[in-house]
Coordinates of C-alpha atoms in Angstrom, one line a residue:
X1 CA 0.1 -0.1 -0.1
X2 CA 3.2 2.3 0.8
X3 CA 4.2 1.9 -2.8
X4 CA 0.9 2.6 -4.0
X5 CA 0.5 5.6 -2.5
X6 CA 3.8 7.0 -3.5
X7 CA 3.7 6.3 -7.1
X8 CA 0.3 8.2 -6.8
X9 CA 1.9 10.8 -5.5
X10 CA 4.7 10.9 -7.6
X11 CA 2.0 11.4 -10.8
X12 CA 0.4 14.2 -9.1
X13 CA 3.6 15.9 -8.8
X14 CA 4.3 14.8 -12.2
X15 CA 1.2 16.4 -13.2
X16 CA 1.9 19.8 -11.6
X17 CA 5.2 20.2 -13.0
X18 CA 3.4 19.9 -16.4
X19 CA 1.3 22.3 -16.4
X20 CA 3.3 24.5 -15.2
X21 CA 5.5 24.0 -17.2
X22 CA 3.3 24.7 -20.2
X23 CA 1.5 28.0 -19.2
X24 CA 1.4 30.4 -21.8
X25 CA 3.0 34.1 -21.4
X26 CA 2.0 37.4 -23.5
X27 CA 4.8 38.3 -25.1
X28 CA 5.3 41.6 -26.7
X29 CA 8.2 44.0 -27.9
X30 CA 11.1 45.2 -25.9
X31 CA 11.7 49.3 -27.5
X32 CA 8.8 51.4 -28.5
X33 CA 7.3 50.7 -32.0
X34 CA 8.4 53.6 -34.4
X35 CA 5.1 55.1 -36.9
X36 CA 4.8 57.5 -39.4
X37 CA 1.7 59.2 -39.8
X38 CA -0.6 58.2 -42.5
X39 CA 0.8 54.6 -42.4
X40 CA -0.8 51.3 -41.2
X41 CA 1.0 49.6 -38.3
X42 CA 1.0 46.3 -36.5
X43 CA 2.0 46.3 -33.0
X44 CA 2.7 42.8 -32.0
X45 CA 1.6 41.0 -29.4
X46 CA 1.3 36.7 -28.8
X47 CA 1.3 34.1 -26.2
X48 CA 4.4 31.8 -26.0
X49 CA 3.6 29.2 -26.3
X50 CA 1.3 29.9 -28.6
X51 CA -2.5 28.4 -27.8
X52 CA -6.1 29.2 -29.0
X53 CA -7.4 32.1 -27.8
X54 CA -10.2 32.6 -31.1
X55 CA -12.8 32.1 -28.1
X56 CA -11.6 33.8 -25.2
X57 CA -11.8 37.4 -24.6
X58 CA -8.8 40.2 -25.6
X59 CA -8.8 43.6 -25.0
X60 CA -6.3 46.0 -26.7
X61 CA -6.8 49.5 -24.4
X62 CA -4.9 52.9 -24.1
X63 CA -5.2 53.2 -20.3
X64 CA -5.0 57.6 -20.5
X65 CA -7.9 57.7 -23.0
X66 CA -11.8 57.7 -22.8
X67 CA -12.8 55.7 -23.3
X68 CA -10.0 53.4 -23.3
X69 CA -11.1 50.5 -25.3
X70 CA -9.0 50.5 -28.7
X71 CA -10.1 47.0 -29.7
X72 CA -12.6 44.2 -27.9
X73 CA -13.1 40.9 -29.1
X74 CA -15.9 39.1 -27.5
X75 CA -17.2 35.3 -28.3
X76 CA -15.6 35.7 -31.7
X77 CA -17.2 39.3 -32.4
X78 CA -15.6 42.6 -32.5
X79 CA -17.9 44.9 -30.2
X80 CA -17.5 48.5 -31.9
X81 CA -20.1 49.8 -29.9
X82 CA -17.4 50.3 -26.8
X83 CA -14.6 50.9 -28.9
X84 CA -13.4 54.3 -28.4
X85 CA -14.5 56.4 -31.7
X86 CA -11.7 58.0 -33.2
X87 CA -10.3 53.8 -33.8
X88 CA -13.2 52.6 -35.4
X89 CA -12.9 51.3 -38.9
X90 CA -9.3 51.4 -37.9
X91 CA -8.1 49.0 -35.5
X92 CA -8.4 45.1 -36.5
X93 CA -6.8 41.7 -35.1
X94 CA -5.0 39.0 -37.9
X95 CA -8.1 36.7 -37.0
X96 CA -6.7 33.8 -38.9
X97 CA -3.8 33.6 -36.2
X98 CA -5.6 33.7 -33.2
X99 CA -5.4 30.2 -32.7
X100 CA -1.6 29.9 -33.0
X101 CA -1.9 33.0 -30.0
X102 CA -1.4 35.9 -32.1
X103 CA -3.8 38.2 -30.8
X104 CA -1.1 41.6 -32.4
X105 CA -3.3 44.6 -33.3
X106 CA -3.6 46.5 -36.7
X107 CA -3.6 50.0 -37.2
X108 CA -4.9 51.8 -39.7
X109 CA -3.6 55.5 -41.0
X110 CA -1.9 56.3 -38.1
X111 CA -2.4 59.7 -36.6
X112 CA -0.6 61.7 -33.8
X113 CA -2.7 61.2 -31.5
X114 CA -2.4 57.7 -31.6
X115 CA 0.9 58.0 -29.8
X116 CA 1.1 56.2 -26.0
X117 CA 1.1 53.4 -24.9
X118 CA -1.2 50.5 -25.3
X119 CA -2.2 47.7 -23.5
X120 CA -2.6 44.0 -24.4
X121 CA -4.9 41.7 -21.9
X122 CA -6.2 38.5 -21.9
X123 CA -8.5 38.4 -19.1
X124 CA -9.4 34.7 -18.9
X125 CA -5.4 34.3 -18.1
X126 CA -4.5 37.3 -16.3
X127 CA -1.9 38.1 -18.7
X128 CA -1.2 41.5 -20.3
X129 CA 2.2 43.3 -22.0
X130 CA 2.4 47.0 -22.7
X131 CA 3.8 48.6 -25.7
X132 CA 4.6 52.1 -26.1
X133 CA 4.2 53.8 -29.5
X134 CA 6.3 57.1 -31.1
X135 CA 4.5 58.4 -34.5
X136 CA 6.4 60.5 -36.4
X137 CA 5.0 63.3 -38.7
X138 CA 5.2 62.6 -42.6
X139 CA 5.1 66.6 -43.2
X140 CA 8.6 67.5 -41.3
X141 CA 9.9 70.7 -43.0
X142 CA 13.7 71.6 -44.1
X143 CA 14.0 74.6 -41.6
X144 CA 14.1 77.8 -42.9
X145 CA 17.1 80.7 -42.3
X146 CA 15.9 84.2 -42.1
X147 CA 18.0 87.3 -42.3
X148 CA 15.9 89.3 -39.4
X149 CA 18.4 92.8 -38.6
X150 CA 21.9 93.6 -37.5
X151 CA 22.7 94.2 -33.9
X152 CA 24.3 97.2 -33.9
X153 CA 26.0 96.6 -29.7
X154 CA 27.5 93.3 -31.1
X155 CA 28.3 94.0 -34.3
X156 CA 26.5 90.4 -35.3
X157 CA 23.9 89.4 -37.9
X158 CA 20.5 88.5 -36.1
X159 CA 18.9 85.3 -38.1
X160 CA 15.7 83.3 -37.6
X161 CA 15.2 79.3 -38.0
X162 CA 11.9 78.1 -38.6
X163 CA 10.5 74.7 -39.3
X164 CA 6.7 73.1 -39.4
X165 CA 5.3 69.6 -39.5
X166 CA 6.7 67.9 -36.4
X167 CA 5.8 65.3 -34.3
X168 CA 6.6 65.0 -31.4
X169 CA 8.4 68.2 -30.5
X170 CA 11.9 68.5 -31.8
X171 CA 14.7 70.4 -30.2
X172 CA 16.1 73.0 -32.5
X173 CA 20.2 73.4 -32.5
X174 CA 22.8 76.4 -34.1
X175 CA 26.1 74.9 -35.2
X176 CA 29.0 77.1 -36.0
X177 CA 30.8 75.9 -39.3
X178 CA 33.6 73.8 -36.7
X179 CA 30.1 72.3 -35.5
X180 CA 29.8 74.1 -32.1
X181 CA 27.0 75.0 -30.6
X182 CA 26.0 78.2 -30.6
X183 CA 24.1 80.2 -27.7
X184 CA 20.4 81.3 -28.8
X185 CA 17.4 82.7 -27.7
X186 CA 15.1 80.1 -26.4
X187 CA 12.7 78.1 -28.6
X188 CA 9.5 79.2 -29.8
X189 CA 6.9 76.5 -29.8
X190 CA 3.8 76.7 -31.4
X191 CA 1.3 73.1 -31.6
X192 CA -1.4 73.8 -33.8
X193 CA -5.0 72.0 -33.9
X194 CA -3.6 69.0 -36.3
X195 CA -1.3 67.9 -33.0
X196 CA 1.8 69.0 -35.1
X197 CA 4.6 71.2 -33.7
X198 CA 6.3 74.5 -34.9
X199 CA 9.3 75.6 -34.1
X200 CA 11.9 78.7 -34.3
X201 CA 14.3 80.6 -32.6
X202 CA 17.0 83.5 -33.2
X203 CA 20.7 83.9 -32.9
X204 CA 23.1 86.6 -32.9
X205 CA 26.0 85.6 -35.4
X206 CA 29.5 87.4 -34.8
X207 CA 32.1 87.6 -37.3
X208 CA 34.2 83.9 -37.2
X209 CA 36.8 83.0 -39.6
X210 CA 34.2 80.2 -41.3
X211 CA 30.9 82.6 -41.4
X212 CA 29.1 79.0 -42.0
X213 CA 26.2 78.3 -40.1
X214 CA 23.5 75.5 -40.1
X215 CA 20.1 75.3 -38.4
X216 CA 19.2 71.6 -37.3
X217 CA 16.1 70.5 -35.9
X218 CA 16.1 66.8 -34.7
X219 CA 13.7 64.5 -32.6
X220 CA 16.3 61.9 -30.9
X221 CA 13.4 59.3 -30.5
X222 CA 12.1 59.2 -33.7
X223 CA 15.5 59.1 -35.3
X224 CA 14.1 62.8 -37.5
X225 CA 16.6 65.1 -38.7
X226 CA 16.6 68.3 -40.9
X227 CA 19.3 71.3 -41.1
X228 CA 20.0 74.1 -43.2
X229 CA 23.2 76.1 -43.8
X230 CA 23.7 79.4 -44.7
X231 CA 26.6 81.4 -45.0
X232 CA 27.1 84.7 -44.3
X233 CA 28.6 87.1 -46.5
X234 CA 31.5 89.8 -44.7
X235 CA 29.6 92.8 -46.3
X236 CA 26.9 92.1 -43.3
X237 CA 29.8 92.5 -40.6
X238 CA 30.9 95.8 -42.1
X239 CA 27.4 97.3 -42.9
X240 CA 26.9 96.9 -39.0
X241 CA 30.1 99.0 -37.9
X242 CA 29.3 101.6 -41.1
X243 CA 25.9 102.2 -40.6
X244 CA 25.3 103.9 -37.4
X245 CA 25.0 107.3 -38.7
X246 CA 22.5 106.1 -41.3
X247 CA 20.2 104.3 -38.2
X248 CA 20.2 107.5 -36.4
X249 CA 19.4 109.5 -39.4
X250 CA 16.5 107.2 -39.7
X251 CA 15.3 107.0 -36.3
X252 CA 15.4 111.1 -35.9
X253 CA 13.3 111.3 -39.5
X254 CA 10.6 108.9 -37.8
X255 CA 10.5 110.6 -34.8
X256 CA 10.2 114.4 -36.6
X257 CA 7.4 112.4 -39.0
X258 CA 5.2 111.4 -35.7
X259 CA 5.2 114.5 -34.2
X260 CA 3.8 116.4 -37.3
X261 CA 1.3 113.7 -37.6
X262 CA 0.4 114.3 -33.8
X263 CA 0.4 118.1 -34.6
X264 CA -1.8 117.9 -37.4
X265 CA -4.1 115.3 -35.5
X266 CA -4.5 117.6 -32.2
X267 CA -5.0 121.1 -35.6
X268 CA -8.1 119.0 -36.7
X269 CA -9.3 118.5 -33.3
X270 CA -8.9 121.8 -32.2
X271 CA -10.9 122.9 -35.3
X272 CA -13.9 120.7 -34.8
X273 CA -14.4 121.4 -31.5
X274 CA -14.2 125.2 -32.1
X275 CA -16.6 125.2 -35.0
X276 CA -19.3 123.7 -32.5
X277 CA -18.8 126.3 -29.9
X278 CA -19.2 128.8 -32.3
X279 CA -22.5 127.5 -33.7
X280 CA -23.5 127.6 -30.1
X281 CA -22.3 131.2 -29.2
X282 CA -24.4 131.7 -32.8
X283 CA -27.0 131.0 -31.3
X284 CA -26.7 132.8 -28.0
X285 CA -26.4 136.0 -30.1
X286 CA -29.6 136.0 -31.7
X287 CA -31.2 135.8 -28.3
X288 CA -29.5 138.9 -27.3
X289 CA -32.1 141.4 -26.2
X290 CA -32.2 145.3 -26.0
X291 CA -33.3 146.9 -22.4
X292 CA -33.6 151.4 -21.9
X293 CA -30.1 150.4 -19.6
X294 CA -27.6 148.0 -21.4
X295 CA -27.9 145.7 -24.3
X296 CA -28.2 141.9 -22.4
X297 CA -28.9 137.8 -23.7
X298 CA -30.1 134.9 -22.5
X299 CA -28.0 132.5 -20.8
X300 CA -30.7 129.6 -21.7
X301 CA -32.1 129.3 -24.6
X302 CA -35.6 130.6 -24.3
X303 CA -38.1 128.7 -26.5
X304 CA -41.0 131.1 -26.2
X305 CA -38.7 133.1 -28.9
X306 CA -40.6 132.7 -32.5
X307 CA -37.2 131.3 -33.9
X308 CA -35.7 129.2 -30.8
X309 CA -36.9 125.8 -32.6
X310 CA -35.1 126.1 -35.2
X311 CA -31.8 127.2 -33.2
X312 CA -31.9 124.9 -31.4
X313 CA -32.3 122.6 -34.2
X314 CA -29.6 123.4 -35.8
X315 CA -27.2 123.7 -33.1
X316 CA -28.3 119.7 -32.6
X317 CA -28.2 119.2 -36.5
X318 CA -24.1 120.5 -35.5
X319 CA -23.3 118.2 -32.9
X320 CA -25.3 114.9 -34.2
X321 CA -23.9 115.5 -37.8
X322 CA -23.2 112.0 -39.7
X323 CA -25.0 110.8 -36.8
X324 CA -28.6 111.2 -37.9
X325 CA -30.4 108.8 -39.8
X326 CA -27.3 106.6 -39.4
X327 CA -27.1 106.2 -35.9
X328 CA -30.2 108.3 -34.3
X329 CA -32.6 110.7 -34.8
X330 CA -33.4 114.1 -33.2
X331 CA -36.3 116.7 -32.9
X332 CA -35.8 119.7 -31.1
X333 CA -34.2 117.7 -27.3
X334 CA -35.6 114.6 -28.4
X335 CA -32.8 112.0 -29.3
X336 CA -33.9 108.0 -30.2
X337 CA -30.7 106.4 -30.8
X338 CA -31.8 102.7 -32.6
X339 CA -29.1 99.6 -33.0
X340 CA -30.2 96.5 -34.5
X341 CA -28.0 94.5 -31.6
X342 CA -27.7 95.3 -27.8
X343 CA -23.9 95.2 -28.2
X344 CA -24.0 97.9 -30.9
X345 CA -26.2 99.7 -29.4
X346 CA -24.0 100.4 -26.4
X347 CA -21.6 101.7 -29.2
X348 CA -24.0 104.2 -30.7
X349 CA -25.0 105.4 -27.3
X350 CA -21.5 106.4 -25.9
X351 CA -20.8 108.0 -29.9
X352 CA -24.1 109.6 -29.2
X353 CA -23.0 110.8 -25.6
X354 CA -19.7 112.1 -26.3
X355 CA -21.0 114.0 -29.0
X356 CA -23.2 116.0 -26.5
X357 CA -20.3 116.1 -23.7
X358 CA -17.6 117.8 -26.6
X359 CA -20.5 120.6 -26.8
X360 CA -20.8 121.0 -23.3
X361 CA -24.8 120.3 -23.8
X362 CA -26.0 118.0 -20.6
X363 CA -28.9 115.5 -19.8
X364 CA -31.4 115.1 -17.0
X365 CA -31.3 111.2 -15.9
X366 CA -34.7 111.7 -15.2
X367 CA -35.8 112.2 -18.7
X368 CA -33.9 109.8 -20.0
X369 CA -34.7 105.6 -20.7
X370 CA -32.6 103.5 -21.9
X371 CA -32.4 99.9 -23.7
X372 CA -36.3 100.3 -24.5
X373 CA -38.1 97.6 -26.6
X374 CA -40.6 100.0 -28.0
X375 CA -41.5 103.7 -26.6
X376 CA -43.5 106.7 -28.1
X377 CA -41.9 109.7 -29.7
X378 CA -43.4 112.5 -31.8
X379 CA -47.4 110.7 -31.3
X380 CA -46.2 107.4 -32.2
X381 CA -45.3 104.0 -30.8
X382 CA -41.8 103.2 -32.5
X383 CA -41.5 99.2 -31.9
X384 CA -39.0 96.5 -33.2
X385 CA -42.2 95.1 -36.1
X386 CA -42.4 99.0 -37.0
X387 CA -44.1 102.4 -36.4
X388 CA -47.8 101.9 -34.7
X389 CA -50.3 104.9 -33.6
X390 CA -50.2 105.5 -29.8
X391 CA -52.7 103.6 -28.5
X392 CA -53.5 106.5 -26.2
X393 CA -54.5 108.5 -29.1
X394 CA -56.5 105.8 -30.2
X395 CA -58.5 105.2 -27.4
X396 CA -59.2 108.7 -27.8
X397 CA -60.3 108.2 -31.4
X398 CA -62.1 105.2 -30.6
X399 CA -64.3 106.8 -27.3
X400 CA -65.3 109.2 -28.9
X401 CA -69.0 110.6 -29.1
X402 CA -70.9 110.1 -31.6
X403 CA -71.0 113.1 -34.0
X404 CA -74.4 115.1 -33.9
X405 CA -73.7 118.1 -35.8
X406 CA -71.4 119.3 -38.4
X407 CA -69.1 120.6 -36.1
X408 CA -68.7 117.5 -34.5
X409 CA -68.1 115.4 -37.4
X410 CA -65.2 118.2 -38.4
X411 CA -63.5 117.5 -34.8
X412 CA -63.7 113.7 -35.2
X413 CA -62.0 114.1 -38.5
X414 CA -59.5 116.5 -37.2
X415 CA -58.7 113.9 -34.4
X416 CA -58.1 110.6 -37.2
X417 CA -55.8 112.7 -38.9
X418 CA -54.0 114.0 -36.4
X419 CA -52.9 111.0 -34.4
X420 CA -53.5 107.8 -37.0
X421 CA -53.0 108.8 -40.8
X422 CA -49.3 108.5 -41.1

């Protein structure tokens, strides 16, 4: 019995070792996968030794994405409804290879946004592998070097280098003819809506034995590099030492031109202001009266004079010249400002108030109304839908007693013509 028991135990131990030996492992690449934007790539992931996984659940995810599923295989089907929208129609498996344990992911038309870490996972076996993807841009442009100016302090020439269409973000280097790095300003980086980077940098170059300058833009992770060479002629450096008087002369000329322009603008402004005041004074002179003691004039326009309305209307026309029938309408001391939008109304209101302030005119706040949808003006109701009769005047006509004589009929016709006929 002891020998038999030992026999069973030995077989049990043997079976355990065989099962452990046959356990498959999920294997992925040790190095990042480098792809060019627009091409089709494969992210390798397979079981070793190979086992048929066509009937089990297989997951491809990107942990930093929401939804995180790049591809989900369950019960022999591709579950599109849980897949991230940006990968629909672009991710797939080699279904014929699933029986051999190959669950590599095929990704079509790679985009810069696809860059990142991917997780290959088999839930039933609790096996996972991680694959890093780097996406290089296919639209990389060669650096463009341009002359930006002359640095008189350093007696050098300022150059700018610019390159577009990079992904991931590259680095920009300036090199002299011997391959030594030049001290340059900070690199300016701009990321566009297509996730592609544009980099630029400036450097001041002093005269050397060799005036050959190189601008190099490179991305070490994707092994991409572009460079442009330029030779700065000696004439440019000679110009830096001889152009100082010319630059000073130009600066003085520019300063004088600016002063003359400002003087002209101030003169025009003063003339306009003087014309407005002159119109106001002319109106005051017309109001002068003579008494037995001495001549005198009104400080405020009296409206009981027969020509007072005409004088005041002429003043308002002068103050609001250019705005009447465009931004506002004015009748004596009534000003109406109409605008298509609220934002434009604020601009128009500020312009009219500025004109009144410049002319020395003031408003009584309690008589003003702002931001109205409709209002009454000169016996008419002004609305957004058009001009209508004043409801109070219509009420008078509606409630008018039935005429019983010719005089009553004339009174009714007078009301009708005055308040209802536009």
